[in-house]
Amino acid sequence: MLFSFLAAPSFRDLTSRTTRSLLMESFWYMLGAIFHKGGSNLPVSVSARILVAAWWLFTIILASVYSANLIAVFAVPKTAKPFTSLKELLQNTDYKWGLIGGGSTEQFISTSTDPDIQAFWQNIVKFNETDSSVLTGDTYQHFEKVLKGRYAVLYGHERMSKEVACNVEYLGEKLTVYSKGLALPEGSPLKEDLDEIMLNLQENGILRMLDKKWLLNEWQCEGDARTNVTVTLTDIQSIFYVLFIGLGGALLSLILECLARRARMLLCSKTLNSKSNIEI
């Protein structure tokens, strides 16, 4: 695109370089931007400068994120996990697992049609024949088994103490996502009032405050500052938007430059024709 902009008629009049030299300069300039080296000459046309500015902004952010991830990989030691997904857990014969029984999570897992979740539940039923604690509703009993080793628990949104939260490791994979709601009898006159109250609580941030107070675990454990957090393309997708906006702006500017050049040529042509008529 940079070569096309440099070779456009609106810019051709400003340089005497050949097509080959323009192509090579465009290639090395854009490649050099990735390594923060740039090129020998800055484009003269406005459209090419907009394109170069968008590309520079894109490469600077992308290179910075890559460098940060690379440093994090070497700075934070990685510990090997016995399994990293539900499929690997199902294939691991050394581990047993359970879930917080007596609630909506157990009901949802036991009635799920997903093949992996079905296999997960069937194994829990088999474990329950010899160890009834795999379906106990006592959260701390589950985590005591986790701390003893070779046991995993499907954990929902229950709150736990800092001592437990900072001594266990979370897989990070969401088995599934489902919502909970308040149910009323069909045709209940309380529905409209309840909907309005819940909407006000949500808009005022009260529900979030209650959720943070009673459900969320926001403990600051030792060593959290050295946790390796990987930045994915989803986290930096905004820089792609900036790049595309820059490309669009550059194309629009190029069109305007071409139209302006054509208008100048027509104006010059009319001026020359009028002078010729006067001289005749």
PDB file of C-alpha atoms in Angstrom:
ATOM      1  CA  MET A   1       0.000   0.000   0.000  1.00  0.00           C
ATOM      2  CA  LEU A   2       2.843   2.389   0.773  1.00  0.00           C
ATOM      3  CA  PHE A   3       4.349   1.715  -2.646  1.00  0.00           C
ATOM      4  CA  SER A   4       0.969   2.406  -4.257  1.00  0.00           C
ATOM      5  CA  PHE A   5       0.734   5.685  -2.370  1.00  0.00           C
ATOM      6  CA  LEU A   6       4.273   6.712  -3.324  1.00  0.00           C
ATOM      7  CA  ALA A   7       3.709   5.744  -6.957  1.00  0.00           C
ATOM      8  CA  ALA A   8       0.377   7.612  -7.135  1.00  0.00           C
ATOM      9  CA  PRO A   9       0.211  10.511  -9.625  1.00  0.00           C
ATOM     10  CA  SER A  10      -0.229  13.029  -6.810  1.00  0.00           C
ATOM     11  CA  PHE A  11       3.244  12.099  -5.474  1.00  0.00           C
ATOM     12  CA  ARG A  12       4.993  11.205  -8.728  1.00  0.00           C
ATOM     13  CA  ASP A  13       5.472  14.831  -9.624  1.00  0.00           C
ATOM     14  CA  LEU A  14       7.514  15.373  -6.428  1.00  0.00           C
ATOM     15  CA  THR A  15      10.162  12.718  -7.117  1.00  0.00           C
ATOM     16  CA  SER A  16      12.247  11.401  -9.970  1.00  0.00           C
ATOM     17  CA  ARG A  17      12.899   7.970  -8.467  1.00  0.00           C
ATOM     18  CA  THR A  18      12.174   4.818 -10.461  1.00  0.00           C
ATOM     19  CA  THR A  19       9.466   2.293  -9.707  1.00  0.00           C
ATOM     20  CA  ARG A  20      12.053  -0.209  -8.491  1.00  0.00           C
ATOM     21  CA  SER A  21      13.583   2.254  -6.036  1.00  0.00           C
ATOM     22  CA  LEU A  22      10.144   3.215  -4.688  1.00  0.00           C
ATOM     23  CA  LEU A  23       9.237  -0.454  -4.215  1.00  0.00           C
ATOM     24  CA  MET A  24      12.462  -1.231  -2.340  1.00  0.00           C
ATOM     25  CA  GLU A  25      12.188   1.904  -0.202  1.00  0.00           C
ATOM     26  CA  SER A  26       8.589   1.037   0.746  1.00  0.00           C
ATOM     27  CA  PHE A  27       9.516  -2.512   1.687  1.00  0.00           C
ATOM     28  CA  TRP A  28      12.535  -1.576   3.823  1.00  0.00           C
ATOM     29  CA  TYR A  29      10.747   1.334   5.475  1.00  0.00           C
ATOM     30  CA  MET A  30       7.800  -0.781   6.657  1.00  0.00           C
ATOM     31  CA  LEU A  31      10.089  -3.631   7.699  1.00  0.00           C
ATOM     32  CA  GLY A  32      12.362  -1.231   9.558  1.00  0.00           C
ATOM     33  CA  ALA A  33       9.378   0.140  11.495  1.00  0.00           C
ATOM     34  CA  ILE A  34       8.824  -3.295  13.032  1.00  0.00           C
ATOM     35  CA  PHE A  35      12.349  -3.174  14.496  1.00  0.00           C
ATOM     36  CA  HIS A  36      12.007   0.528  15.369  1.00  0.00           C
ATOM     37  CA  LYS A  37      14.620   1.538  12.793  1.00  0.00           C
ATOM     38  CA  GLY A  38      12.486   3.448  10.306  1.00  0.00           C
ATOM     39  CA  GLY A  39      13.594   4.426   6.836  1.00  0.00           C
ATOM     40  CA  SER A  40      15.856   6.917   5.119  1.00  0.00           C
ATOM     41  CA  ASN A  41      13.171   9.293   3.848  1.00  0.00           C
ATOM     42  CA  LEU A  42       9.788  10.241   5.261  1.00  0.00           C
ATOM     43  CA  PRO A  43       6.990  10.168   2.663  1.00  0.00           C
ATOM     44  CA  VAL A  44       5.990  13.598   1.384  1.00  0.00           C
ATOM     45  CA  SER A  45       2.308  13.034   0.579  1.00  0.00           C
ATOM     46  CA  VAL A  46      -0.262  13.357   3.357  1.00  0.00           C
ATOM     47  CA  SER A  47      -1.870   9.996   2.552  1.00  0.00           C
ATOM     48  CA  ALA A  48       1.448   8.130   2.803  1.00  0.00           C
ATOM     49  CA  ARG A  49       2.268   9.892   6.081  1.00  0.00           C
ATOM     50  CA  ILE A  50      -1.082   8.848   7.574  1.00  0.00           C
ATOM     51  CA  LEU A  51      -0.389   5.260   6.515  1.00  0.00           C
ATOM     52  CA  VAL A  52       3.127   5.342   7.988  1.00  0.00           C
ATOM     53  CA  ALA A  53       1.864   6.892  11.251  1.00  0.00           C
ATOM     54  CA  ALA A  54      -0.780   4.166  11.697  1.00  0.00           C
ATOM     55  CA  TRP A  55       1.798   1.453  10.939  1.00  0.00           C
ATOM     56  CA  TRP A  56       4.314   2.939  13.396  1.00  0.00           C
ATOM     57  CA  LEU A  57       1.704   3.089  16.171  1.00  0.00           C
ATOM     58  CA  PHE A  58       0.704  -0.515  15.454  1.00  0.00           C
ATOM     59  CA  THR A  59       4.267  -1.865  15.445  1.00  0.00           C
ATOM     60  CA  ILE A  60       5.333   0.029  18.577  1.00  0.00           C
ATOM     61  CA  ILE A  61       2.472  -1.363  20.665  1.00  0.00           C
ATOM     62  CA  LEU A  62       2.788  -4.860  19.196  1.00  0.00           C
ATOM     63  CA  ALA A  63       6.545  -4.982  19.784  1.00  0.00           C
ATOM     64  CA  SER A  64       6.118  -3.684  23.338  1.00  0.00           C
ATOM     65  CA  VAL A  65       3.536  -6.365  24.151  1.00  0.00           C
ATOM     66  CA  TYR A  66       5.748  -9.066  22.631  1.00  0.00           C
ATOM     67  CA  SER A  67       8.754  -7.856  24.623  1.00  0.00           C
ATOM     68  CA  ALA A  68       6.721  -7.807  27.847  1.00  0.00           C
ATOM     69  CA  ASN A  69       5.481 -11.357  27.253  1.00  0.00           C
ATOM     70  CA  LEU A  70       8.988 -12.539  26.428  1.00  0.00           C
ATOM     71  CA  ILE A  71      10.369 -11.028  29.639  1.00  0.00           C
ATOM     72  CA  ALA A  72       7.526 -12.577  31.651  1.00  0.00           C
ATOM     73  CA  VAL A  73       8.278 -16.023  30.221  1.00  0.00           C
ATOM     74  CA  PHE A  74      11.873 -15.871  31.451  1.00  0.00           C
ATOM     75  CA  ALA A  75      11.227 -13.957  34.667  1.00  0.00           C
ATOM     76  CA  VAL A  76       8.378 -16.099  36.047  1.00  0.00           C
ATOM     77  CA  PRO A  77       9.148 -19.803  36.463  1.00  0.00           C
ATOM     78  CA  LYS A  78       6.514 -22.172  35.151  1.00  0.00           C
ATOM     79  CA  THR A  79       5.502 -25.229  37.156  1.00  0.00           C
ATOM     80  CA  ALA A  80       4.381 -28.329  35.334  1.00  0.00           C
ATOM     81  CA  LYS A  81       0.738 -29.191  36.001  1.00  0.00           C
ATOM     82  CA  PRO A  82      -0.577 -32.750  36.024  1.00  0.00           C
ATOM     83  CA  PHE A  83      -3.423 -31.640  33.745  1.00  0.00           C
ATOM     84  CA  THR A  84      -4.440 -28.402  32.034  1.00  0.00           C
ATOM     85  CA  SER A  85      -7.970 -29.158  30.805  1.00  0.00           C
ATOM     86  CA  LEU A  86     -11.018 -31.250  31.588  1.00  0.00           C
ATOM     87  CA  LYS A  87     -10.085 -33.780  28.904  1.00  0.00           C
ATOM     88  CA  GLU A  88      -6.657 -34.289  30.459  1.00  0.00           C
ATOM     89  CA  LEU A  89      -8.216 -34.653  33.905  1.00  0.00           C
ATOM     90  CA  LEU A  90     -10.534 -37.389  32.611  1.00  0.00           C
ATOM     91  CA  GLN A  91      -7.497 -39.219  31.223  1.00  0.00           C
ATOM     92  CA  ASN A  92      -5.525 -38.889  34.469  1.00  0.00           C
ATOM     93  CA  THR A  93      -6.032 -42.095  36.456  1.00  0.00           C
ATOM     94  CA  ASP A  94      -4.020 -40.834  39.445  1.00  0.00           C
ATOM     95  CA  TYR A  95      -6.563 -38.186  40.403  1.00  0.00           C
ATOM     96  CA  LYS A  96     -10.042 -38.252  41.893  1.00  0.00           C
ATOM     97  CA  TRP A  97     -12.417 -35.305  41.752  1.00  0.00           C
ATOM     98  CA  GLY A  98     -15.637 -34.007  43.196  1.00  0.00           C
ATOM     99  CA  LEU A  99     -17.901 -30.977  43.409  1.00  0.00           C
ATOM    100  CA  ILE A 100     -19.806 -28.921  45.980  1.00  0.00           C
ATOM    101  CA  GLY A 101     -22.918 -31.061  46.384  1.00  0.00           C
ATOM    102  CA  GLY A 102     -26.479 -30.129  47.195  1.00  0.00           C
ATOM    103  CA  GLY A 103     -26.689 -27.052  44.973  1.00  0.00           C
ATOM    104  CA  SER A 104     -27.466 -25.868  41.466  1.00  0.00           C
ATOM    105  CA  THR A 105     -23.970 -26.808  40.275  1.00  0.00           C
ATOM    106  CA  GLU A 106     -24.572 -30.481  41.033  1.00  0.00           C
ATOM    107  CA  GLN A 107     -27.955 -30.356  39.343  1.00  0.00           C
ATOM    108  CA  PHE A 108     -26.536 -28.688  36.265  1.00  0.00           C
ATOM    109  CA  ILE A 109     -23.562 -31.074  35.948  1.00  0.00           C
ATOM    110  CA  SER A 110     -25.714 -34.166  36.501  1.00  0.00           C
ATOM    111  CA  THR A 111     -28.173 -33.177  33.741  1.00  0.00           C
ATOM    112  CA  SER A 112     -25.683 -31.774  31.203  1.00  0.00           C
ATOM    113  CA  THR A 113     -25.648 -33.260  27.696  1.00  0.00           C
ATOM    114  CA  ASP A 114     -21.996 -32.369  27.022  1.00  0.00           C
ATOM    115  CA  PRO A 115     -19.991 -35.626  26.580  1.00  0.00           C
ATOM    116  CA  ASP A 116     -17.016 -34.446  28.670  1.00  0.00           C
ATOM    117  CA  ILE A 117     -19.231 -33.156  31.486  1.00  0.00           C
ATOM    118  CA  GLN A 118     -21.214 -36.423  31.398  1.00  0.00           C
ATOM    119  CA  ALA A 119     -17.963 -38.402  31.767  1.00  0.00           C
ATOM    120  CA  PHE A 120     -16.916 -36.036  34.579  1.00  0.00           C
ATOM    121  CA  TRP A 121     -20.205 -36.691  36.426  1.00  0.00           C
ATOM    122  CA  GLN A 122     -20.152 -40.443  35.875  1.00  0.00           C
ATOM    123  CA  ASN A 123     -16.707 -40.639  37.458  1.00  0.00           C
ATOM    124  CA  ILE A 124     -17.948 -38.627  40.449  1.00  0.00           C
ATOM    125  CA  VAL A 125     -20.790 -41.119  40.876  1.00  0.00           C
ATOM    126  CA  LYS A 126     -18.271 -43.953  40.766  1.00  0.00           C
ATOM    127  CA  PHE A 127     -15.971 -42.218  43.288  1.00  0.00           C
ATOM    128  CA  ASN A 128     -18.974 -41.607  45.546  1.00  0.00           C
ATOM    129  CA  GLU A 129     -19.475 -45.362  45.979  1.00  0.00           C
ATOM    130  CA  THR A 130     -16.273 -45.581  48.013  1.00  0.00           C
ATOM    131  CA  ASP A 131     -15.876 -41.968  49.175  1.00  0.00           C
ATOM    132  CA  SER A 132     -19.049 -40.009  49.944  1.00  0.00           C
ATOM    133  CA  SER A 133     -17.061 -36.798  50.558  1.00  0.00           C
ATOM    134  CA  VAL A 134     -16.719 -36.175  46.802  1.00  0.00           C
ATOM    135  CA  LEU A 135     -20.308 -34.879  46.848  1.00  0.00           C
ATOM    136  CA  THR A 136     -20.334 -33.195  50.242  1.00  0.00           C
ATOM    137  CA  GLY A 137     -21.629 -29.647  50.515  1.00  0.00           C
ATOM    138  CA  ASP A 138     -18.770 -28.668  52.833  1.00  0.00           C
ATOM    139  CA  THR A 139     -16.417 -26.513  50.743  1.00  0.00           C
ATOM    140  CA  TYR A 140     -13.534 -26.735  53.209  1.00  0.00           C
ATOM    141  CA  GLN A 141     -13.685 -30.523  53.282  1.00  0.00           C
ATOM    142  CA  HIS A 142     -13.136 -30.538  49.527  1.00  0.00           C
ATOM    143  CA  PHE A 143     -10.180 -28.184  49.748  1.00  0.00           C
ATOM    144  CA  GLU A 144      -8.642 -30.199  52.569  1.00  0.00           C
ATOM    145  CA  LYS A 145      -8.631 -33.142  50.178  1.00  0.00           C
ATOM    146  CA  VAL A 146      -7.081 -30.913  47.480  1.00  0.00           C
ATOM    147  CA  LEU A 147      -4.274 -29.882  49.831  1.00  0.00           C
ATOM    148  CA  LYS A 148      -3.574 -33.528  50.640  1.00  0.00           C
ATOM    149  CA  GLY A 149      -2.924 -34.134  46.939  1.00  0.00           C
ATOM    150  CA  ARG A 150      -4.266 -36.057  43.920  1.00  0.00           C
ATOM    151  CA  TYR A 151      -7.724 -34.575  44.240  1.00  0.00           C
ATOM    152  CA  ALA A 152      -9.477 -31.886  42.193  1.00  0.00           C
ATOM    153  CA  VAL A 153     -12.738 -30.108  42.939  1.00  0.00           C
ATOM    154  CA  LEU A 154     -15.131 -28.304  40.613  1.00  0.00           C
ATOM    155  CA  TYR A 155     -15.345 -24.931  42.286  1.00  0.00           C
ATOM    156  CA  GLY A 156     -18.130 -22.460  41.706  1.00  0.00           C
ATOM    157  CA  HIS A 157     -18.484 -19.017  43.216  1.00  0.00           C
ATOM    158  CA  GLU A 158     -18.414 -19.866  46.897  1.00  0.00           C
ATOM    159  CA  ARG A 159     -16.294 -17.665  49.126  1.00  0.00           C
ATOM    160  CA  MET A 160     -13.349 -19.125  51.026  1.00  0.00           C
ATOM    161  CA  SER A 161     -10.787 -17.941  53.543  1.00  0.00           C
ATOM    162  CA  LYS A 162      -7.451 -16.449  52.535  1.00  0.00           C
ATOM    163  CA  GLU A 163      -5.563 -19.404  54.040  1.00  0.00           C
ATOM    164  CA  VAL A 164      -7.315 -21.807  51.664  1.00  0.00           C
ATOM    165  CA  ALA A 165      -7.435 -19.490  48.635  1.00  0.00           C
ATOM    166  CA  CYS A 166      -3.678 -18.873  48.699  1.00  0.00           C
ATOM    167  CA  ASN A 167      -2.690 -22.547  49.079  1.00  0.00           C
ATOM    168  CA  VAL A 168      -4.534 -24.035  46.114  1.00  0.00           C
ATOM    169  CA  GLU A 169      -3.983 -23.652  42.385  1.00  0.00           C
ATOM    170  CA  TYR A 170      -6.762 -22.983  39.930  1.00  0.00           C
ATOM    171  CA  LEU A 171      -6.880 -24.550  36.509  1.00  0.00           C
ATOM    172  CA  GLY A 172      -8.419 -21.419  35.005  1.00  0.00           C
ATOM    173  CA  GLU A 173     -10.700 -23.284  32.602  1.00  0.00           C
ATOM    174  CA  LYS A 174     -14.415 -22.604  32.859  1.00  0.00           C
ATOM    175  CA  LEU A 175     -16.338 -25.830  32.608  1.00  0.00           C
ATOM    176  CA  THR A 176     -19.502 -23.959  31.716  1.00  0.00           C
ATOM    177  CA  VAL A 177     -21.278 -20.679  32.347  1.00  0.00           C
ATOM    178  CA  TYR A 178     -24.865 -20.469  33.517  1.00  0.00           C
ATOM    179  CA  SER A 179     -27.049 -17.883  35.186  1.00  0.00           C
ATOM    180  CA  LYS A 180     -29.104 -17.921  38.341  1.00  0.00           C
ATOM    181  CA  GLY A 181     -32.333 -16.033  38.873  1.00  0.00           C
ATOM    182  CA  LEU A 182     -35.153 -15.373  41.324  1.00  0.00           C
ATOM    183  CA  ALA A 183     -38.308 -17.320  40.491  1.00  0.00           C
ATOM    184  CA  LEU A 184     -41.888 -16.204  41.163  1.00  0.00           C
ATOM    185  CA  PRO A 185     -45.188 -17.954  40.509  1.00  0.00           C
ATOM    186  CA  GLU A 186     -46.567 -17.314  37.047  1.00  0.00           C
ATOM    187  CA  GLY A 187     -48.708 -14.179  36.994  1.00  0.00           C
ATOM    188  CA  SER A 188     -47.356 -12.929  40.318  1.00  0.00           C
ATOM    189  CA  PRO A 189     -48.130  -9.232  41.005  1.00  0.00           C
ATOM    190  CA  LEU A 190     -44.665  -8.865  42.545  1.00  0.00           C
ATOM    191  CA  LYS A 191     -42.813  -9.384  39.253  1.00  0.00           C
ATOM    192  CA  GLU A 192     -42.894  -5.778  38.028  1.00  0.00           C
ATOM    193  CA  ASP A 193     -41.832  -4.393  41.416  1.00  0.00           C
ATOM    194  CA  LEU A 194     -39.050  -6.980  41.741  1.00  0.00           C
ATOM    195  CA  ASP A 195     -37.786  -6.249  38.212  1.00  0.00           C
ATOM    196  CA  GLU A 196     -37.665  -2.526  38.973  1.00  0.00           C
ATOM    197  CA  ILE A 197     -35.883  -3.028  42.298  1.00  0.00           C
ATOM    198  CA  MET A 198     -33.295  -5.394  40.828  1.00  0.00           C
ATOM    199  CA  LEU A 199     -32.666  -3.004  37.924  1.00  0.00           C
ATOM    200  CA  ASN A 200     -32.088  -0.115  40.347  1.00  0.00           C
ATOM    201  CA  LEU A 201     -29.726  -2.244  42.449  1.00  0.00           C
ATOM    202  CA  GLN A 202     -27.746  -3.151  39.354  1.00  0.00           C
ATOM    203  CA  GLU A 203     -27.576   0.404  37.976  1.00  0.00           C
ATOM    204  CA  ASN A 204     -26.515   1.818  41.355  1.00  0.00           C
ATOM    205  CA  GLY A 205     -23.743  -0.743  41.723  1.00  0.00           C
ATOM    206  CA  ILE A 206     -25.214  -2.257  44.894  1.00  0.00           C
ATOM    207  CA  LEU A 207     -25.355  -5.775  43.441  1.00  0.00           C
ATOM    208  CA  ARG A 208     -21.700  -5.535  42.463  1.00  0.00           C
ATOM    209  CA  MET A 209     -20.817  -4.325  45.969  1.00  0.00           C
ATOM    210  CA  LEU A 210     -22.710  -7.218  47.585  1.00  0.00           C
ATOM    211  CA  ASP A 211     -21.111  -9.678  45.182  1.00  0.00           C
ATOM    212  CA  LYS A 212     -17.657  -8.358  46.065  1.00  0.00           C
ATOM    213  CA  LYS A 213     -18.400  -8.460  49.809  1.00  0.00           C
ATOM    214  CA  TRP A 214     -19.922 -11.946  50.070  1.00  0.00           C
ATOM    215  CA  LEU A 215     -18.844 -13.958  47.023  1.00  0.00           C
ATOM    216  CA  LEU A 216     -15.699 -12.751  45.263  1.00  0.00           C
ATOM    217  CA  ASN A 217     -12.278 -13.828  46.508  1.00  0.00           C
ATOM    218  CA  GLU A 218      -9.957 -10.868  46.102  1.00  0.00           C
ATOM    219  CA  TRP A 219      -7.147 -11.959  48.374  1.00  0.00           C
ATOM    220  CA  GLN A 220      -3.639 -10.646  47.726  1.00  0.00           C
ATOM    221  CA  CYS A 221      -1.453 -13.712  48.175  1.00  0.00           C
ATOM    222  CA  GLU A 222       2.328 -13.694  48.451  1.00  0.00           C
ATOM    223  CA  GLY A 223       3.994 -13.975  45.072  1.00  0.00           C
ATOM    224  CA  ASP A 224       1.003 -12.598  43.164  1.00  0.00           C
ATOM    225  CA  ALA A 225       3.166  -9.793  41.785  1.00  0.00           C
ATOM    226  CA  ARG A 226       5.266 -12.385  39.936  1.00  0.00           C
ATOM    227  CA  THR A 227       2.320 -14.157  38.359  1.00  0.00           C
ATOM    228  CA  ASN A 228       2.793 -14.732  34.648  1.00  0.00           C
ATOM    229  CA  VAL A 229      -0.146 -13.154  32.834  1.00  0.00           C
ATOM    230  CA  THR A 230      -0.181 -13.827  29.104  1.00  0.00           C
ATOM    231  CA  VAL A 231      -1.496 -11.058  26.849  1.00  0.00           C
ATOM    232  CA  THR A 232      -3.502 -12.441  23.942  1.00  0.00           C
ATOM    233  CA  LEU A 233      -4.567 -10.843  20.662  1.00  0.00           C
ATOM    234  CA  THR A 234      -8.003 -10.281  22.176  1.00  0.00           C
ATOM    235  CA  ASP A 235      -6.454  -8.004  24.805  1.00  0.00           C
ATOM    236  CA  ILE A 236      -4.753  -5.831  22.186  1.00  0.00           C
ATOM    237  CA  GLN A 237      -7.404  -5.924  19.475  1.00  0.00           C
ATOM    238  CA  SER A 238      -7.832  -2.149  19.757  1.00  0.00           C
ATOM    239  CA  ILE A 239      -4.475  -1.583  18.027  1.00  0.00           C
ATOM    240  CA  PHE A 240      -5.829  -3.438  14.990  1.00  0.00           C
ATOM    241  CA  TYR A 241      -8.770  -1.043  14.956  1.00  0.00           C
ATOM    242  CA  VAL A 242      -6.307   1.863  15.001  1.00  0.00           C
ATOM    243  CA  LEU A 243      -4.416   0.304  12.087  1.00  0.00           C
ATOM    244  CA  PHE A 244      -7.580  -0.200  10.026  1.00  0.00           C
ATOM    245  CA  ILE A 245      -8.759   3.342  10.781  1.00  0.00           C
ATOM    246  CA  GLY A 246      -5.362   4.627   9.672  1.00  0.00           C
ATOM    247  CA  LEU A 247      -5.581   2.626   6.438  1.00  0.00           C
ATOM    248  CA  GLY A 248      -9.045   4.010   5.773  1.00  0.00           C
ATOM    249  CA  GLY A 249      -7.902   7.553   6.499  1.00  0.00           C
ATOM    250  CA  ALA A 250      -4.894   7.129   4.211  1.00  0.00           C
ATOM    251  CA  LEU A 251      -7.079   5.829   1.349  1.00  0.00           C
ATOM    252  CA  LEU A 252      -9.512   8.708   1.782  1.00  0.00           C
ATOM    253  CA  SER A 253      -6.636  11.192   1.802  1.00  0.00           C
ATOM    254  CA  LEU A 254      -5.177   9.614  -1.355  1.00  0.00           C
ATOM    255  CA  ILE A 255      -8.524   9.930  -3.139  1.00  0.00           C
ATOM    256  CA  LEU A 256      -8.771  13.596  -2.138  1.00  0.00           C
ATOM    257  CA  GLU A 257      -5.193  14.225  -3.294  1.00  0.00           C
ATOM    258  CA  CYS A 258      -5.929  12.629  -6.673  1.00  0.00           C
ATOM    259  CA  LEU A 259      -9.115  14.667  -7.046  1.00  0.00           C
ATOM    260  CA  ALA A 260      -7.267  17.852  -6.067  1.00  0.00           C
ATOM    261  CA  ARG A 261      -4.501  17.115  -8.586  1.00  0.00           C
ATOM    262  CA  ARG A 262      -7.058  16.494 -11.308  1.00  0.00           C
ATOM    263  CA  ALA A 263      -8.845  19.726 -10.436  1.00  0.00           C
ATOM    264  CA  ARG A 264      -5.548  21.635 -10.642  1.00  0.00           C
ATOM    265  CA  MET A 265      -4.785  20.095 -14.024  1.00  0.00           C
ATOM    266  CA  LEU A 266      -8.202  21.052 -15.356  1.00  0.00           C
ATOM    267  CA  LEU A 267      -7.780  24.568 -14.000  1.00  0.00           C
ATOM    268  CA  CYS A 268      -4.329  24.880 -15.587  1.00  0.00           C
ATOM    269  CA  SER A 269      -5.685  23.523 -18.858  1.00  0.00           C
ATOM    270  CA  LYS A 270      -8.494  26.093 -18.909  1.00  0.00           C
ATOM    271  CA  THR A 271      -6.045  28.861 -18.067  1.00  0.00           C
ATOM    272  CA  LEU A 272      -3.737  27.853 -20.925  1.00  0.00           C
ATOM    273  CA  ASN A 273      -6.638  27.616 -23.370  1.00  0.00           C
ATOM    274  CA  SER A 274      -7.877  31.064 -22.383  1.00  0.00           C
ATOM    275  CA  LYS A 275      -4.391  32.555 -22.807  1.00  0.00           C
ATOM    276  CA  SER A 276      -4.072  30.921 -26.227  1.00  0.00           C
ATOM    277  CA  ASN A 277      -7.391  32.392 -27.327  1.00  0.00           C
ATOM    278  CA  ILE A 278      -6.358  35.839 -26.147  1.00  0.00           C
ATOM    279  CA  GLU A 279      -3.021  35.658 -27.994  1.00  0.00           C
ATOM    280  CA  ILE A 280      -4.745  34.565 -31.188  1.00  0.00           C
TER     281      ILE A 280
END
